[in-house]
CSV table of C-alpha atoms and ligand atoms in Angstrom, one decimal:
chain,number,residue,atom,x,y,z
A,190,MET,CA,84.7,27.0,-13.7
A,191,ILE,CA,88.3,25.7,-13.9
A,192,VAL,CA,90.0,25.6,-10.5
A,193,LEU,CA,93.7,25.1,-9.8
A,194,GLY,CA,94.1,23.2,-6.5
A,195,ILE,CA,97.2,23.3,-4.4
A,196,GLU,CA,98.1,21.1,-1.4
A,197,SER,CA,101.2,21.4,0.8
A,198,SER,CA,100.1,20.7,4.3
A,199,CYS,CA,102.5,17.8,5.1
A,200,ASP,CA,104.9,15.8,2.9
A,201,GLU,CA,103.2,15.9,-0.5
A,202,THR,CA,103.4,18.8,-2.9
A,203,ALA,CA,100.3,18.5,-5.1
A,204,ALA,CA,98.5,20.5,-7.8
A,205,ALA,CA,95.4,19.6,-9.7
A,206,ILE,CA,93.1,21.1,-12.3
A,207,VAL,CA,89.4,20.4,-11.6
A,208,GLN,CA,86.5,21.6,-13.7
A,209,ASP,CA,83.1,22.5,-12.0
A,210,GLY,CA,84.2,20.9,-8.8
A,211,LYS,CA,83.9,17.3,-10.2
A,212,ASN,CA,85.9,16.6,-13.4
A,213,ILE,CA,89.6,16.0,-12.6
A,214,LEU,CA,91.5,17.2,-15.7
A,215,SER,CA,94.9,16.5,-14.0
A,216,SER,CA,96.2,15.6,-10.5
A,217,VAL,CA,100.0,15.7,-9.8
A,218,ILE,CA,101.5,14.6,-6.5
A,219,ALA,CA,105.2,14.9,-5.7
A,220,SER,CA,105.8,12.8,-2.6
A,221,GLN,CA,108.7,13.4,-0.2
A,222,VAL,CA,108.4,9.9,1.3
A,223,ASP,CA,111.9,8.8,0.2
A,224,VAL,CA,113.5,11.7,2.0
A,225,HIS,CA,111.5,11.3,5.3
A,226,ASN,CA,111.8,7.5,5.3
A,227,LYS,CA,115.4,7.8,6.6
A,228,TYR,CA,114.1,9.6,9.7
A,229,GLY,CA,111.1,7.3,10.4
A,230,GLY,CA,108.7,10.3,10.1
A,231,VAL,CA,108.2,13.8,8.5
A,232,VAL,CA,110.9,16.3,9.3
A,233,PRO,CA,109.1,19.7,9.1
A,234,GLU,CA,112.0,21.8,8.0
A,235,LEU,CA,113.0,19.4,5.2
A,236,ALA,CA,109.3,19.3,4.1
A,237,SER,CA,109.2,23.1,3.7
A,238,ARG,CA,112.4,23.2,1.7
A,239,MET,CA,111.2,20.4,-0.6
A,240,HIS,CA,107.8,22.1,-1.1
A,241,ILE,CA,109.7,25.2,-2.3
A,242,GLU,CA,111.7,23.1,-4.8
A,243,ALA,CA,108.6,21.3,-6.1
A,244,ILE,CA,105.8,23.8,-6.2
A,245,VAL,CA,106.5,25.4,-9.6
A,246,PRO,CA,107.3,22.2,-11.5
A,247,VAL,CA,104.3,20.5,-10.0
A,248,VAL,CA,101.9,23.3,-10.9
A,249,ASP,CA,103.4,23.5,-14.4
A,250,GLU,CA,102.9,19.7,-14.8
A,251,ALA,CA,99.3,19.9,-13.7
A,252,ILE,CA,98.5,22.7,-16.2
A,253,ASN,CA,100.3,20.8,-19.0
A,254,LYS,CA,98.6,17.5,-18.3
A,255,ALA,CA,95.2,19.2,-18.2
A,256,ASN,CA,96.0,20.5,-21.6
A,257,ILE,CA,94.8,24.1,-20.7
A,258,LYS,CA,96.5,27.5,-20.8
A,259,LEU,CA,97.2,29.7,-17.9
A,260,GLN,CA,94.4,32.0,-18.9
A,261,ASP,CA,91.9,29.2,-18.7
A,262,ILE,CA,92.2,29.0,-14.9
A,263,ASP,CA,89.3,30.9,-13.3
A,264,ALA,CA,90.2,30.5,-9.6
A,265,VAL,CA,92.8,29.0,-7.2
A,266,ALA,CA,92.1,26.9,-4.1
A,267,ALA,CA,94.9,26.1,-1.7
A,268,THR,CA,95.1,24.3,1.7
A,269,ARG,CA,95.2,26.9,4.5
A,270,GLY,CA,95.3,24.4,7.4
A,271,PRO,CA,95.6,22.4,9.5
A,272,GLY,CA,99.1,21.1,8.9
A,273,LEU,CA,102.8,22.0,9.3
A,274,ILE,CA,103.0,25.8,9.2
A,275,GLY,CA,106.2,26.0,7.2
A,276,ALA,CA,104.8,23.5,4.6
A,277,LEU,CA,101.4,25.2,4.4
A,278,LEU,CA,103.1,28.6,3.9
A,279,VAL,CA,104.8,27.5,0.6
A,280,GLY,CA,101.6,26.4,-1.1
A,281,PHE,CA,99.4,29.1,0.3
A,282,CYS,CA,101.8,32.0,-0.5
A,283,PHE,CA,102.3,30.5,-4.0
A,284,ALA,CA,98.5,30.4,-4.5
A,285,LYS,CA,98.1,34.0,-3.2
A,286,SER,CA,100.7,35.3,-5.6
A,287,PHE,CA,99.1,33.3,-8.5
A,288,ALA,CA,95.6,34.6,-7.8
A,289,TRP,CA,96.9,38.2,-7.3
A,290,ALA,CA,98.9,38.2,-10.6
A,291,ARG,CA,96.1,36.7,-12.6
A,292,HIS,CA,93.3,38.8,-10.9
A,293,ILE,CA,91.3,35.6,-10.0
A,294,PRO,CA,89.7,34.6,-6.6
A,295,LEU,CA,91.5,32.4,-4.0
A,296,ALA,CA,89.8,30.0,-1.6
A,297,GLY,CA,91.7,29.0,1.6
A,298,VAL,CA,90.6,25.4,2.1
A,299,ASN,CA,90.4,23.4,5.3
A,300,HIS,CA,92.4,20.2,4.7
A,301,LEU,CA,89.9,18.1,6.6
A,302,GLU,CA,86.9,19.4,4.6
A,303,ALA,CA,89.0,18.7,1.5
A,304,HIS,CA,89.4,15.0,2.5
A,305,ILE,CA,85.6,14.7,2.9
A,306,TYR,CA,85.2,16.3,-0.6
A,307,SER,CA,87.3,13.5,-2.1
A,308,LEU,CA,84.1,11.4,-1.7
A,309,PHE,CA,82.3,13.8,-4.0
A,310,LEU,CA,84.9,13.3,-6.8
A,311,MET,CA,83.7,9.6,-7.2
A,312,ASP,CA,80.9,8.4,-9.4
A,313,LYS,CA,79.4,6.6,-6.4
A,314,LYS,CA,78.8,9.3,-3.8
A,315,PRO,CA,77.3,9.3,-0.3
A,316,ALA,CA,74.0,11.1,0.1
A,317,PHE,CA,73.3,13.7,2.9
A,318,PRO,CA,73.2,13.2,5.8
A,319,PHE,CA,76.1,10.8,6.1
A,320,ILE,CA,78.9,9.9,8.6
A,321,ALA,CA,82.5,10.7,7.4
A,322,LEU,CA,85.7,9.5,8.9
A,323,VAL,CA,88.9,11.5,8.2
A,324,VAL,CA,91.7,9.1,9.2
A,325,SER,CA,95.3,9.9,8.4
A,326,GLY,CA,98.7,10.4,10.0
A,327,GLY,CA,97.4,13.5,11.7
A,328,HIS,CA,93.7,13.0,12.3
A,329,THR,CA,91.1,10.4,13.3
A,330,ASN,CA,87.9,12.5,13.2
A,331,ILE,CA,84.2,11.4,12.8
A,332,TYR,CA,81.8,13.9,11.3
A,333,HIS,CA,78.1,14.0,10.8
A,334,VAL,CA,77.9,15.7,7.3
A,335,THR,CA,74.5,17.3,6.6
A,336,SER,CA,75.3,19.4,3.6
A,337,TYR,CA,78.2,20.6,1.5
A,338,ASP,CA,79.1,23.1,4.2
A,339,HIS,CA,78.0,21.5,7.5
A,340,PHE,CA,80.4,19.1,9.2
A,341,GLU,CA,79.5,18.3,12.9
A,342,LEU,CA,82.4,16.9,14.7
A,343,LEU,CA,81.2,13.8,16.7
A,344,GLY,CA,84.5,12.5,17.9
A,345,GLN,CA,88.3,12.6,17.5
A,346,THR,CA,91.4,11.0,18.8
A,347,ARG,CA,92.5,12.0,22.2
A,348,ASP,CA,96.1,11.1,21.5
A,349,ASP,CA,97.6,9.4,18.4
A,350,ALA,CA,95.9,9.4,15.1
A,351,ALA,CA,95.3,5.9,13.6
A,352,GLY,CA,97.9,6.5,10.8
A,353,GLU,CA,100.4,7.7,13.4
A,354,ALA,CA,99.9,4.4,15.3
A,355,PHE,CA,100.6,2.5,12.1
A,356,ASP,CA,103.7,4.6,11.5
A,357,LYS,CA,105.0,4.2,15.1
A,358,VAL,CA,104.3,0.4,15.2
A,359,ALA,CA,106.2,0.0,11.9
A,360,LYS,CA,109.1,2.1,13.3
A,361,MET,CA,109.2,-0.1,16.4
A,362,MET,CA,109.8,-3.1,14.1
A,363,GLY,CA,112.2,-1.3,11.8
A,364,LEU,CA,109.8,-1.6,8.9
A,365,GLY,CA,110.2,1.9,7.3
A,366,TYR,CA,107.9,4.9,6.7
A,367,PRO,CA,105.0,5.3,6.1
A,368,GLY,CA,104.1,2.3,8.1
A,369,GLY,CA,100.4,1.8,7.0
A,370,PRO,CA,101.0,0.2,3.6
A,371,ILE,CA,103.9,-1.9,4.8
A,372,ILE,CA,101.9,-3.2,7.8
A,373,GLU,CA,98.9,-4.0,5.5
A,374,ILE,CA,101.0,-6.1,3.1
A,375,LEU,CA,102.8,-7.9,6.0
A,376,ALA,CA,99.5,-8.6,7.8
A,377,LYS,CA,98.0,-10.4,4.8
A,378,THR,CA,99.8,-13.7,5.6
A,379,LYS,CA,98.8,-14.0,9.2
A,380,ASP,CA,95.8,-14.8,11.4
A,381,PRO,CA,94.7,-11.4,12.8
A,382,GLY,CA,93.3,-13.1,16.0
A,383,ALA,CA,96.6,-14.7,17.1
A,384,ILE,CA,97.6,-11.9,19.5
A,385,SER,CA,95.0,-10.2,21.6
A,386,PHE,CA,95.7,-6.4,21.6
A,387,PRO,CA,93.3,-4.0,23.4
A,388,ARG,CA,90.4,-2.3,21.6
A,389,THR,CA,90.0,1.0,23.5
A,390,MET,CA,86.4,2.1,23.2
A,391,LEU,CA,86.4,4.8,25.9
A,392,GLU,CA,83.1,5.8,27.7
A,393,LYS,CA,79.8,4.4,26.5
A,394,GLY,CA,78.4,6.5,23.7
A,395,SER,CA,81.7,8.3,23.0
A,396,PHE,CA,82.9,8.7,19.4
A,397,ASP,CA,86.4,9.7,20.5
A,398,PHE,CA,89.4,7.5,19.9
A,399,SER,CA,92.6,6.6,21.8
A,400,PHE,CA,95.4,4.6,20.2
A,401,SER,CA,98.2,5.2,22.7
A,402,GLY,CA,97.2,2.2,24.9
A,403,LEU,CA,97.3,-0.1,21.9
A,404,LYS,CA,100.7,1.3,20.8
A,405,SER,CA,102.2,0.7,24.3
A,406,SER,CA,100.7,-2.8,24.4
A,407,VAL,CA,102.3,-3.6,21.0
A,408,ALA,CA,105.7,-2.1,22.2
A,409,ARG,CA,105.5,-4.3,25.3
A,410,TYR,CA,104.7,-7.4,23.3
A,411,ILE,CA,107.6,-6.7,20.9
A,412,HIS,CA,110.0,-6.3,23.9
A,413,ASN,CA,108.8,-9.2,26.0
A,414,ASN,CA,108.7,-11.7,23.1
A,415,LYS,CA,111.9,-10.4,21.5
A,416,VAL,CA,110.1,-10.0,18.1
A,417,SER,CA,112.7,-10.0,15.4
A,418,SER,CA,112.0,-12.5,12.6
A,419,GLU,CA,109.9,-11.4,9.5
A,420,ASP,CA,107.3,-14.0,10.5
A,421,GLU,CA,106.9,-12.6,14.1
A,422,LYS,CA,106.7,-9.1,12.7
A,423,ALA,CA,104.0,-10.1,10.3
A,424,GLN,CA,102.0,-11.7,13.2
A,425,VAL,CA,102.2,-8.4,15.2
A,426,ALA,CA,101.3,-6.4,12.1
A,427,ALA,CA,98.1,-8.5,11.5
A,428,SER,CA,96.9,-8.4,15.1
A,429,PHE,CA,97.7,-4.7,15.5
A,430,GLN,CA,95.9,-3.8,12.3
A,431,GLU,CA,92.9,-5.8,13.3
A,432,ALA,CA,92.6,-4.0,16.6
A,433,VAL,CA,92.7,-0.6,14.8
A,434,ILE,CA,90.1,-1.8,12.2
A,435,ASP,CA,87.8,-3.1,14.9
A,436,VAL,CA,87.7,0.2,16.8
A,437,LEU,CA,87.3,2.4,13.7
A,438,SER,CA,84.5,0.1,12.3
A,439,GLN,CA,82.6,-0.2,15.5
A,440,LYS,CA,82.7,3.6,16.2
A,441,LEU,CA,81.6,4.4,12.7
A,442,ILE,CA,78.7,2.0,12.8
A,443,ASN,CA,77.7,3.3,16.2
A,444,ALA,CA,77.8,6.9,14.9
A,445,ALA,CA,75.7,6.0,11.8
A,446,GLN,CA,73.1,4.3,14.0
A,447,TYR,CA,73.1,7.2,16.5
A,448,LYS,CA,72.5,9.8,13.7
A,449,LYS,CA,70.2,7.4,11.7
A,450,CYS,CA,72.5,7.6,8.6
A,451,ASN,CA,72.7,4.7,6.2
A,452,HIS,CA,75.8,6.0,4.4
A,453,ILE,CA,79.4,6.2,5.8
A,454,GLY,CA,82.3,7.7,3.9
A,455,ILE,CA,85.9,6.9,4.8
A,456,THR,CA,88.7,9.3,3.7
A,457,GLY,CA,92.4,10.1,4.4
A,458,GLY,CA,95.5,7.9,4.0
A,459,VAL,CA,94.4,5.0,6.2
A,460,SER,CA,91.2,4.7,4.2
A,461,ALA,CA,93.4,3.2,1.4
A,462,ASN,CA,93.7,0.1,3.7
A,463,LYS,CA,91.7,-2.5,1.8
A,464,THR,CA,91.5,-4.8,4.8
A,465,PHE,CA,89.8,-2.0,6.7
A,466,ALA,CA,87.4,-1.0,3.9
A,467,ASP,CA,86.4,-4.7,3.3
A,468,LYS,CA,85.8,-5.5,7.0
A,469,LEU,CA,83.9,-2.3,7.5
A,470,SER,CA,81.7,-3.0,4.5
A,471,ARG,CA,81.0,-6.5,5.7
A,472,LYS,CA,80.0,-5.3,9.2
A,473,ALA,CA,78.0,-2.4,7.8
A,474,LYS,CA,76.1,-4.6,5.3
A,475,SER,CA,74.4,-6.5,8.1
A,476,LYS,CA,73.1,-3.2,9.5
A,477,LYS,CA,72.0,-2.0,6.0
A,478,ILE,CA,74.6,0.7,5.9
A,479,ASP,CA,76.6,1.4,2.7
A,480,ILE,CA,80.3,2.3,2.7
A,481,PHE,CA,81.9,4.9,0.4
A,482,ALA,CA,85.6,5.6,-0.2
A,483,PRO,CA,87.7,7.6,-2.7
A,484,SER,CA,89.9,5.8,-5.2
A,485,VAL,CA,93.3,5.0,-3.8
A,486,ASP,CA,95.0,8.0,-5.5
A,487,LEU,CA,92.5,10.3,-3.7
A,488,CYS,CA,92.7,8.7,-0.2
A,489,GLY,CA,96.0,10.3,0.7
A,490,ASP,CA,96.9,14.0,0.3
A,491,ASN,CA,96.1,15.4,-3.1
A,492,ALA,CA,95.1,18.7,-4.7
A,493,ALA,CA,92.0,17.5,-6.6
A,494,MET,CA,90.0,17.3,-3.3
A,495,VAL,CA,91.3,20.9,-2.4
A,496,ALA,CA,90.1,22.2,-5.8
A,497,ALA,CA,86.7,20.5,-5.3
A,498,ARG,CA,86.2,22.1,-1.9
A,499,GLY,CA,87.5,25.4,-3.2
A,500,TYR,CA,84.9,25.4,-6.0
A,501,THR,CA,82.0,25.5,-3.6
A,502,MET,CA,83.6,28.1,-1.4
A,503,ILE,CA,84.3,30.4,-4.4
A,504,GLN,CA,80.7,30.0,-5.7
A,505,GLN,CA,79.5,31.2,-2.3
A,506,GLY,CA,82.0,34.1,-2.3
A,507,ASN,CA,84.0,32.6,0.5
A,508,THR,CA,87.4,33.8,-0.7
A,509,CYS,CA,90.7,34.9,0.9
A,510,LEU,CA,92.5,38.2,0.8
A,511,LEU,CA,96.2,38.7,0.6
A,512,ASP,CA,96.5,39.3,4.4
A,513,HIS,CA,94.9,35.9,5.3
A,514,ASP,CA,97.3,33.5,6.9
A,515,VAL,CA,97.7,29.8,7.3
A,516,PHE,CA,96.7,27.9,10.5
A,517,SER,CA,98.2,24.8,12.1
A,518,ARG,CA,95.3,23.4,14.1
A,519,THR,CA,91.6,23.6,13.9
A,520,ARG,CA,88.3,21.8,14.1
A,521,ILE,CA,85.5,22.0,11.6
A,522,ASP,CA,81.9,22.2,12.7
B,64,LIG,O1,96.2,11.5,4.4
B,64,LIG,P1,97.6,11.2,4.4
B,64,LIG,O2,98.3,10.9,3.1
B,64,LIG,O3,98.4,12.4,5.1
B,64,LIG,C1,98.0,13.0,6.2
B,64,LIG,O4,97.3,14.0,6.1
B,64,LIG,O5,98.5,12.5,7.3
B,64,LIG,O6,97.8,10.0,5.4
B,64,LIG,C2,99.1,9.4,5.6
B,64,LIG,C3,98.9,8.3,6.7
B,64,LIG,C4,100.2,7.7,7.2
B,64,LIG,O7,100.1,7.6,8.6
B,64,LIG,C5,100.2,6.3,6.5
B,64,LIG,O8,100.9,5.3,7.3
B,64,LIG,C6,98.7,6.0,6.5
B,64,LIG,O9,98.1,7.2,6.1
B,64,LIG,N1,98.4,5.0,5.4
B,64,LIG,C7,97.9,3.8,5.7
B,64,LIG,C8,97.8,3.1,4.5
B,64,LIG,N2,98.3,3.9,3.5
B,64,LIG,C9,98.6,5.1,4.1
B,64,LIG,N3,97.5,3.2,6.9
B,64,LIG,C10,97.0,1.9,6.8
B,64,LIG,N4,96.9,1.2,5.7
B,64,LIG,C11,97.3,1.7,4.5
B,64,LIG,N5,97.2,1.0,3.4
B,65,LIG,ZN1,95.6,14.6,4.8
């Protein structure tokens, strides 16, 4: 089965052609980062307009790169939520029209489930049951995944998402957007233990997160110490990043031990952070837990993961009708 995947939940317009839920024939991503960079974050109205401009060329490119014809597409899968409503509407309405015109089924995919499915597109996949982290600019959720369709939410952020904290700390120091990759590069040159920022673990046994205290603590440090040189910014970046990594790693290992899982998968934009993946792998190894992550091009928003999730939904007859709508917030479990 050849599935056309479409993703437009935030600031990436993406289309992919995936065969049988696992072979990526093409994956095209048009990023709007340069436009939103000026504003230090995503401007929803601009995002919607840019999705409208990009959607047709991006889908065309995905079909051309896959070297298939329009008639070869058996089904469409598009992100239905959660995300920015105006942005979601562009991809989802395009997908509805495409499916209707070609008389093929449409799957309305949950963006968080799609991130977890990015793990299944790799050669080295986690085995059920496993712990999955979806960590991005909008989410920091831990799931206990027991099958292709069962995602039990164990914990989530009570305030900022981890990626959002990276973006806000970068903004405080005038480093640009998105902050994660910039902070990771800057941090490489410094001792992560030099500044002691808080690690908020919340109540004993909780798998929830809170990053707002850390963010305020970094803001106070920058203000009180008049951080302005590149050297000082790099030091803040290294110590801030380490605090986020410590909390994410500890909660994941706690969750794996609590659920007796020896596989953990990390997904979403922040999982592209190599320092995080390396430190988590080292910590997990001593507990005999293996870490799984998508390749860098599948960590952030992409349509291959949407097509992969849509494939299983379509096989189960879990399809959308023309009157189905997008949604901005949800939980999966
Ligand atoms: O999954 P994603 O592309 O979009 C959302 O669904 O949000 O994630 C984007 C987020 C941004 O907050 C960005 O700063 C963060 O992922 N990010 C990183 C890295 N690369 C992207 N955070 C830390 N380290 C990175 N290398
Ligand atoms: Zn995402």
